[in-house]
Amino acid sequence: MSTAMNFGSKSFRPRAPDKGAFPLDHFGECKAFKEKFMRCLRDNSHDNSKCRLQSKDYLECRMDKQLMAKEPLEKLGFKDLVDQPSTEKPETKPQG
């Protein structure tokens, strides 16, 4: 008794990842921003409301480096911080 292999009836269609799924920062392009955000969380007993500016900077870095889709900051919950200047930008590793 053999079974027929019917590969033609279904084809694989890739789909975009779910919202919120994005590539890891394998090259550490935004590591300095992440560390600044994590330090802020530690210093503020993990109260993320006190680290929103650092969070915004980290997400902006991820968007600038194409590690996540570009989204308006308002849509990411930073409407009140859009016109506010960023915290001091950490230096990032040069590409090369």
Short mmCIF file of N, CA, C and O in Angstrom, two decimals:
data_model
loop_
_atom_site.label_atom_id
_atom_site.label_comp_id
_atom_site.label_asym_id
_atom_site.label_seq_id
_atom_site.Cartn_x
_atom_site.Cartn_y
_atom_site.Cartn_z
N MET A 1 0.84 -1.17 0.00
CA MET A 1 0.00 0.00 0.00
C MET A 1 0.89 1.24 0.00
O MET A 1 1.63 1.48 0.93
N SER A 2 0.85 1.99 -1.02
CA SER A 2 1.68 3.19 -1.11
C SER A 2 0.80 4.43 -1.07
O SER A 2 -0.34 4.41 -1.49
N THR A 3 1.37 5.47 -0.55
CA THR A 3 0.63 6.73 -0.50
C THR A 3 1.18 7.66 -1.56
O THR A 3 2.38 7.72 -1.81
N ALA A 4 0.30 8.36 -2.19
CA ALA A 4 0.71 9.31 -3.24
C ALA A 4 1.20 10.59 -2.59
O ALA A 4 0.60 11.09 -1.64
N MET A 5 2.30 11.10 -3.09
CA MET A 5 2.85 12.37 -2.59
C MET A 5 2.31 13.48 -3.50
O MET A 5 2.73 13.58 -4.64
N ASN A 6 1.42 14.25 -2.99
CA ASN A 6 0.82 15.31 -3.78
C ASN A 6 1.33 16.66 -3.28
O ASN A 6 0.72 17.30 -2.43
N PHE A 7 2.46 17.09 -3.83
CA PHE A 7 3.06 18.36 -3.40
C PHE A 7 2.44 19.56 -4.11
O PHE A 7 2.59 20.67 -3.67
N GLY A 8 1.77 19.34 -5.22
CA GLY A 8 1.25 20.44 -6.01
C GLY A 8 0.01 21.09 -5.44
O GLY A 8 -0.29 22.23 -5.76
N SER A 9 -0.71 20.41 -4.58
CA SER A 9 -1.98 20.96 -4.11
C SER A 9 -1.80 22.10 -3.10
O SER A 9 -2.60 23.01 -3.04
N LYS A 10 -0.77 22.05 -2.31
CA LYS A 10 -0.52 23.11 -1.33
C LYS A 10 0.87 23.67 -1.56
O LYS A 10 1.83 22.93 -1.65
N SER A 11 0.94 24.97 -1.65
CA SER A 11 2.26 25.58 -1.79
C SER A 11 2.54 26.44 -0.57
O SER A 11 1.63 27.02 0.03
N PHE A 12 3.78 26.51 -0.20
CA PHE A 12 4.20 27.31 0.95
C PHE A 12 4.17 28.77 0.57
O PHE A 12 4.75 29.18 -0.44
N ARG A 13 3.49 29.58 1.35
CA ARG A 13 3.45 31.02 1.14
C ARG A 13 4.03 31.69 2.37
O ARG A 13 3.42 31.64 3.43
N PRO A 14 5.21 32.29 2.26
CA PRO A 14 5.77 32.98 3.43
C PRO A 14 4.89 34.15 3.81
O PRO A 14 4.23 34.76 2.97
N ARG A 15 4.88 34.46 5.10
CA ARG A 15 4.10 35.60 5.57
C ARG A 15 4.97 36.44 6.48
O ARG A 15 5.94 35.96 7.05
N ALA A 16 4.60 37.67 6.61
CA ALA A 16 5.33 38.59 7.47
C ALA A 16 5.21 38.12 8.92
O ALA A 16 4.21 37.50 9.29
N PRO A 17 6.23 38.40 9.74
CA PRO A 17 6.12 38.00 11.15
C PRO A 17 5.01 38.78 11.84
O PRO A 17 4.58 39.83 11.39
N ASP A 18 4.54 38.21 12.94
CA ASP A 18 3.51 38.89 13.73
C ASP A 18 4.03 40.23 14.21
O ASP A 18 5.23 40.42 14.40
N LYS A 19 3.11 41.15 14.43
CA LYS A 19 3.47 42.46 14.96
C LYS A 19 4.23 42.28 16.27
O LYS A 19 3.82 41.51 17.11
N GLY A 20 5.34 42.95 16.40
CA GLY A 20 6.14 42.83 17.61
C GLY A 20 7.28 41.84 17.46
O GLY A 20 8.17 41.80 18.29
N ALA A 21 7.29 41.06 16.38
CA ALA A 21 8.40 40.14 16.13
C ALA A 21 9.38 40.86 15.21
O ALA A 21 9.00 41.37 14.17
N PHE A 22 10.63 40.93 15.62
CA PHE A 22 11.62 41.62 14.80
C PHE A 22 12.98 40.96 15.00
O PHE A 22 13.19 40.24 15.97
N PRO A 23 13.91 41.19 14.08
CA PRO A 23 15.22 40.54 14.17
C PRO A 23 15.99 40.95 15.42
O PRO A 23 15.86 42.06 15.91
N LEU A 24 16.78 40.03 15.90
CA LEU A 24 17.68 40.32 17.00
C LEU A 24 18.79 41.24 16.53
O LEU A 24 19.12 41.27 15.35
N ASP A 25 19.37 41.96 17.41
CA ASP A 25 20.45 42.90 17.10
C ASP A 25 21.77 42.14 17.19
O ASP A 25 22.56 42.33 18.11
N HIS A 26 22.01 41.25 16.22
CA HIS A 26 23.19 40.38 16.23
C HIS A 26 24.50 41.16 16.25
O HIS A 26 25.49 40.68 16.80
N PHE A 27 24.53 42.33 15.63
CA PHE A 27 25.78 43.09 15.53
C PHE A 27 25.89 44.18 16.60
O PHE A 27 26.82 44.98 16.58
N GLY A 28 24.95 44.22 17.51
CA GLY A 28 25.02 45.18 18.61
C GLY A 28 24.88 46.63 18.18
O GLY A 28 25.40 47.52 18.85
N GLU A 29 24.17 46.86 17.09
CA GLU A 29 24.05 48.23 16.58
C GLU A 29 23.31 49.16 17.54
O GLU A 29 23.53 50.36 17.53
N CYS A 30 22.43 48.61 18.36
CA CYS A 30 21.66 49.42 19.30
C CYS A 30 21.94 49.01 20.74
O CYS A 30 21.17 49.35 21.65
N LYS A 31 23.04 48.33 20.95
CA LYS A 31 23.37 47.82 22.28
C LYS A 31 23.51 48.94 23.31
O LYS A 31 23.03 48.82 24.44
N ALA A 32 24.14 50.03 22.93
CA ALA A 32 24.35 51.14 23.86
C ALA A 32 23.00 51.72 24.31
O ALA A 32 22.82 52.06 25.49
N PHE A 33 22.03 51.80 23.39
CA PHE A 33 20.71 52.30 23.73
C PHE A 33 20.00 51.32 24.66
O PHE A 33 19.33 51.73 25.61
N LYS A 34 20.13 50.03 24.36
CA LYS A 34 19.51 49.01 25.20
C LYS A 34 20.10 49.05 26.61
O LYS A 34 19.36 49.00 27.60
N GLU A 35 21.42 49.17 26.70
CA GLU A 35 22.07 49.21 28.02
C GLU A 35 21.63 50.43 28.81
O GLU A 35 21.41 50.35 30.02
N LYS A 36 21.49 51.56 28.14
CA LYS A 36 21.04 52.78 28.81
C LYS A 36 19.61 52.60 29.34
O LYS A 36 19.29 52.99 30.46
N PHE A 37 18.76 51.97 28.55
CA PHE A 37 17.39 51.70 28.97
C PHE A 37 17.37 50.71 30.15
O PHE A 37 16.68 50.94 31.15
N MET A 38 18.15 49.65 30.06
CA MET A 38 18.19 48.65 31.13
C MET A 38 18.73 49.26 32.43
O MET A 38 18.24 48.95 33.51
N ARG A 39 19.75 50.12 32.31
CA ARG A 39 20.30 50.79 33.48
C ARG A 39 19.23 51.67 34.14
O ARG A 39 19.09 51.70 35.36
N CYS A 40 18.48 52.37 33.31
CA CYS A 40 17.40 53.22 33.83
C CYS A 40 16.38 52.38 34.58
O CYS A 40 15.93 52.74 35.67
N LEU A 41 16.01 51.23 34.02
CA LEU A 41 15.06 50.35 34.70
C LEU A 41 15.60 49.90 36.05
O LEU A 41 14.88 49.94 37.06
N ARG A 42 16.86 49.49 36.09
CA ARG A 42 17.46 49.04 37.36
C ARG A 42 17.47 50.18 38.38
O ARG A 42 17.15 49.98 39.54
N ASP A 43 17.84 51.37 37.92
CA ASP A 43 17.94 52.52 38.82
C ASP A 43 16.58 52.99 39.34
O ASP A 43 16.51 53.70 40.33
N ASN A 44 15.51 52.61 38.65
CA ASN A 44 14.16 53.07 39.01
C ASN A 44 13.25 51.91 39.42
O ASN A 44 12.03 51.97 39.21
N SER A 45 13.84 50.89 40.01
CA SER A 45 13.08 49.73 40.50
C SER A 45 12.14 49.14 39.43
O SER A 45 11.01 48.78 39.72
N HIS A 46 12.63 49.12 38.19
CA HIS A 46 11.90 48.55 37.05
C HIS A 46 10.58 49.24 36.76
O HIS A 46 9.65 48.63 36.23
N ASP A 47 10.49 50.51 37.10
CA ASP A 47 9.31 51.33 36.78
C ASP A 47 9.55 51.92 35.39
O ASP A 47 10.21 52.95 35.23
N ASN A 48 8.98 51.24 34.38
CA ASN A 48 9.27 51.66 33.01
C ASN A 48 8.71 53.04 32.66
O ASN A 48 9.16 53.67 31.71
N SER A 49 7.76 53.55 33.44
CA SER A 49 7.23 54.88 33.15
C SER A 49 8.30 55.96 33.34
O SER A 49 8.21 57.03 32.76
N LYS A 50 9.32 55.66 34.14
CA LYS A 50 10.40 56.63 34.36
C LYS A 50 11.50 56.52 33.30
O LYS A 50 12.45 57.30 33.33
N CYS A 51 11.37 55.57 32.40
CA CYS A 51 12.42 55.33 31.39
C CYS A 51 11.86 55.43 29.97
O CYS A 51 12.42 54.86 29.03
N ARG A 52 10.79 56.15 29.80
CA ARG A 52 10.15 56.23 28.49
C ARG A 52 11.04 56.89 27.44
O ARG A 52 11.05 56.48 26.28
N LEU A 53 11.79 57.90 27.83
CA LEU A 53 12.66 58.58 26.87
C LEU A 53 13.76 57.63 26.37
O LEU A 53 14.05 57.59 25.17
N GLN A 54 14.32 56.83 27.27
CA GLN A 54 15.34 55.85 26.88
C GLN A 54 14.72 54.76 26.00
O GLN A 54 15.33 54.30 25.04
N SER A 55 13.50 54.38 26.32
CA SER A 55 12.79 53.38 25.51
C SER A 55 12.55 53.91 24.10
O SER A 55 12.76 53.20 23.10
N LYS A 56 12.13 55.17 24.02
CA LYS A 56 11.90 55.81 22.71
C LYS A 56 13.19 55.84 21.91
O LYS A 56 13.20 55.49 20.72
N ASP A 57 14.29 56.22 22.54
CA ASP A 57 15.58 56.27 21.84
C ASP A 57 15.99 54.89 21.32
O ASP A 57 16.49 54.75 20.21
N TYR A 58 15.76 53.86 22.14
CA TYR A 58 16.11 52.50 21.74
C TYR A 58 15.28 52.06 20.53
O TYR A 58 15.82 51.54 19.56
N LEU A 59 13.98 52.32 20.56
CA LEU A 59 13.14 51.94 19.43
C LEU A 59 13.48 52.75 18.18
O LEU A 59 13.47 52.21 17.07
N GLU A 60 13.82 54.02 18.35
CA GLU A 60 14.24 54.83 17.20
C GLU A 60 15.51 54.25 16.58
O GLU A 60 15.63 54.18 15.36
N CYS A 61 16.45 53.82 17.41
CA CYS A 61 17.67 53.19 16.90
C CYS A 61 17.32 51.94 16.12
O CYS A 61 17.82 51.73 15.01
N ARG A 62 16.46 51.10 16.66
CA ARG A 62 16.07 49.86 15.98
C ARG A 62 15.42 50.17 14.63
O ARG A 62 15.69 49.48 13.65
N MET A 63 14.59 51.20 14.58
CA MET A 63 13.95 51.57 13.31
C MET A 63 14.99 52.13 12.34
O MET A 63 14.97 51.78 11.15
N ASP A 64 15.89 52.98 12.83
CA ASP A 64 16.93 53.57 11.97
C ASP A 64 17.84 52.50 11.38
O ASP A 64 18.32 52.65 10.25
N LYS A 65 18.11 51.45 12.12
CA LYS A 65 19.01 50.38 11.67
C LYS A 65 18.25 49.25 10.99
O LYS A 65 18.82 48.19 10.71
N GLN A 66 16.96 49.46 10.72
CA GLN A 66 16.10 48.48 10.06
C GLN A 66 16.03 47.15 10.80
O GLN A 66 15.96 46.09 10.21
N LEU A 67 16.04 47.25 12.13
CA LEU A 67 15.87 46.06 12.96
C LEU A 67 14.41 45.88 13.35
O LEU A 67 14.05 44.90 14.00
N MET A 68 13.59 46.83 12.96
CA MET A 68 12.15 46.72 13.12
C MET A 68 11.52 47.67 12.11
O MET A 68 12.18 48.57 11.60
N ALA A 69 10.26 47.43 11.82
CA ALA A 69 9.55 48.28 10.86
C ALA A 69 9.42 49.69 11.41
O ALA A 69 9.23 49.88 12.60
N LYS A 70 9.55 50.67 10.50
CA LYS A 70 9.35 52.06 10.90
C LYS A 70 7.88 52.26 11.26
O LYS A 70 7.00 51.83 10.53
N GLU A 71 7.67 52.83 12.41
CA GLU A 71 6.32 53.14 12.89
C GLU A 71 6.34 54.56 13.42
O GLU A 71 7.34 54.99 13.99
N PRO A 72 5.25 55.28 13.28
CA PRO A 72 5.19 56.61 13.91
C PRO A 72 5.29 56.44 15.43
O PRO A 72 4.70 55.52 16.00
N LEU A 73 6.05 57.31 16.07
CA LEU A 73 6.22 57.22 17.52
C LEU A 73 4.89 57.35 18.25
O LEU A 73 4.70 56.75 19.31
N GLU A 74 3.97 58.10 17.67
CA GLU A 74 2.65 58.23 18.27
C GLU A 74 1.97 56.85 18.37
O GLU A 74 1.32 56.55 19.36
N LYS A 75 2.15 56.05 17.35
CA LYS A 75 1.54 54.72 17.31
C LYS A 75 2.19 53.77 18.32
O LYS A 75 1.58 52.79 18.74
N LEU A 76 3.41 54.06 18.71
CA LEU A 76 4.13 53.24 19.68
C LEU A 76 3.93 53.72 21.11
O LEU A 76 4.55 53.20 22.03
N GLY A 77 3.08 54.72 21.29
CA GLY A 77 2.77 55.19 22.64
C GLY A 77 3.63 56.33 23.13
O GLY A 77 3.68 56.60 24.33
N PHE A 78 4.32 57.02 22.21
CA PHE A 78 5.21 58.10 22.60
C PHE A 78 4.74 59.46 22.09
O PHE A 78 5.54 60.35 21.85
N LYS A 79 3.43 59.62 21.92
CA LYS A 79 2.89 60.87 21.39
C LYS A 79 3.35 62.07 22.21
O LYS A 79 3.69 63.11 21.66
N ASP A 80 3.40 61.90 23.53
CA ASP A 80 3.80 63.01 24.40
C ASP A 80 5.29 63.30 24.34
O ASP A 80 5.74 64.34 24.81
N LEU A 81 6.10 62.41 23.76
CA LEU A 81 7.54 62.61 23.70
C LEU A 81 8.06 62.96 22.30
O LEU A 81 9.26 63.15 22.12
N VAL A 82 7.17 63.05 21.33
CA VAL A 82 7.60 63.26 19.95
C VAL A 82 8.41 64.53 19.79
O VAL A 82 9.45 64.54 19.14
N ASP A 83 7.99 65.62 20.38
CA ASP A 83 8.70 66.90 20.24
C ASP A 83 9.81 67.08 21.25
O ASP A 83 10.54 68.05 21.20
N GLN A 84 9.94 66.14 22.18
CA GLN A 84 10.96 66.24 23.22
C GLN A 84 12.30 65.73 22.67
O GLN A 84 12.35 64.71 22.00
N PRO A 85 13.39 66.46 22.93
CA PRO A 85 14.69 65.99 22.44
C PRO A 85 15.07 64.67 23.09
O PRO A 85 14.72 64.39 24.23
N SER A 86 15.80 63.86 22.33
CA SER A 86 16.26 62.57 22.84
C SER A 86 17.29 62.76 23.93
O SER A 86 17.90 63.82 24.06
N THR A 87 17.49 61.70 24.70
CA THR A 87 18.57 61.72 25.67
C THR A 87 19.87 61.71 24.89
O THR A 87 19.88 61.50 23.69
N GLU A 88 20.96 61.93 25.56
CA GLU A 88 22.26 61.92 24.89
C GLU A 88 22.42 60.61 24.14
O GLU A 88 22.25 59.54 24.69
N LYS A 89 22.74 60.70 22.85
CA LYS A 89 22.85 59.52 22.02
C LYS A 89 24.12 58.75 22.35
O LYS A 89 25.21 59.29 22.25
N PRO A 90 23.99 57.48 22.76
CA PRO A 90 25.20 56.67 22.97
C PRO A 90 25.91 56.43 21.65
O PRO A 90 25.27 56.40 20.60
N GLU A 91 27.19 56.31 21.72
CA GLU A 91 27.94 56.02 20.51
C GLU A 91 27.68 54.58 20.10
O GLU A 91 27.59 53.70 20.92
N THR A 92 27.55 54.37 18.78
CA THR A 92 27.36 53.03 18.28
C THR A 92 28.62 52.58 17.56
O THR A 92 29.40 53.40 17.10
N LYS A 93 28.76 51.27 17.45
CA LYS A 93 29.93 50.72 16.78
C LYS A 93 29.89 51.07 15.30
O LYS A 93 28.84 50.96 14.67
N PRO A 94 31.00 51.48 14.72
CA PRO A 94 31.01 51.76 13.29
C PRO A 94 30.87 50.46 12.51
O PRO A 94 31.31 49.41 12.94
N GLN A 95 30.18 50.55 11.36
CA GLN A 95 30.05 49.40 10.49
C GLN A 95 31.37 49.16 9.77
O GLN A 95 32.03 50.08 9.36
N GLY A 96 31.67 47.91 9.58
CA GLY A 96 32.90 47.70 8.83
C GLY A 96 33.39 46.39 8.86
O GLY A 96 33.52 45.36 8.86
#
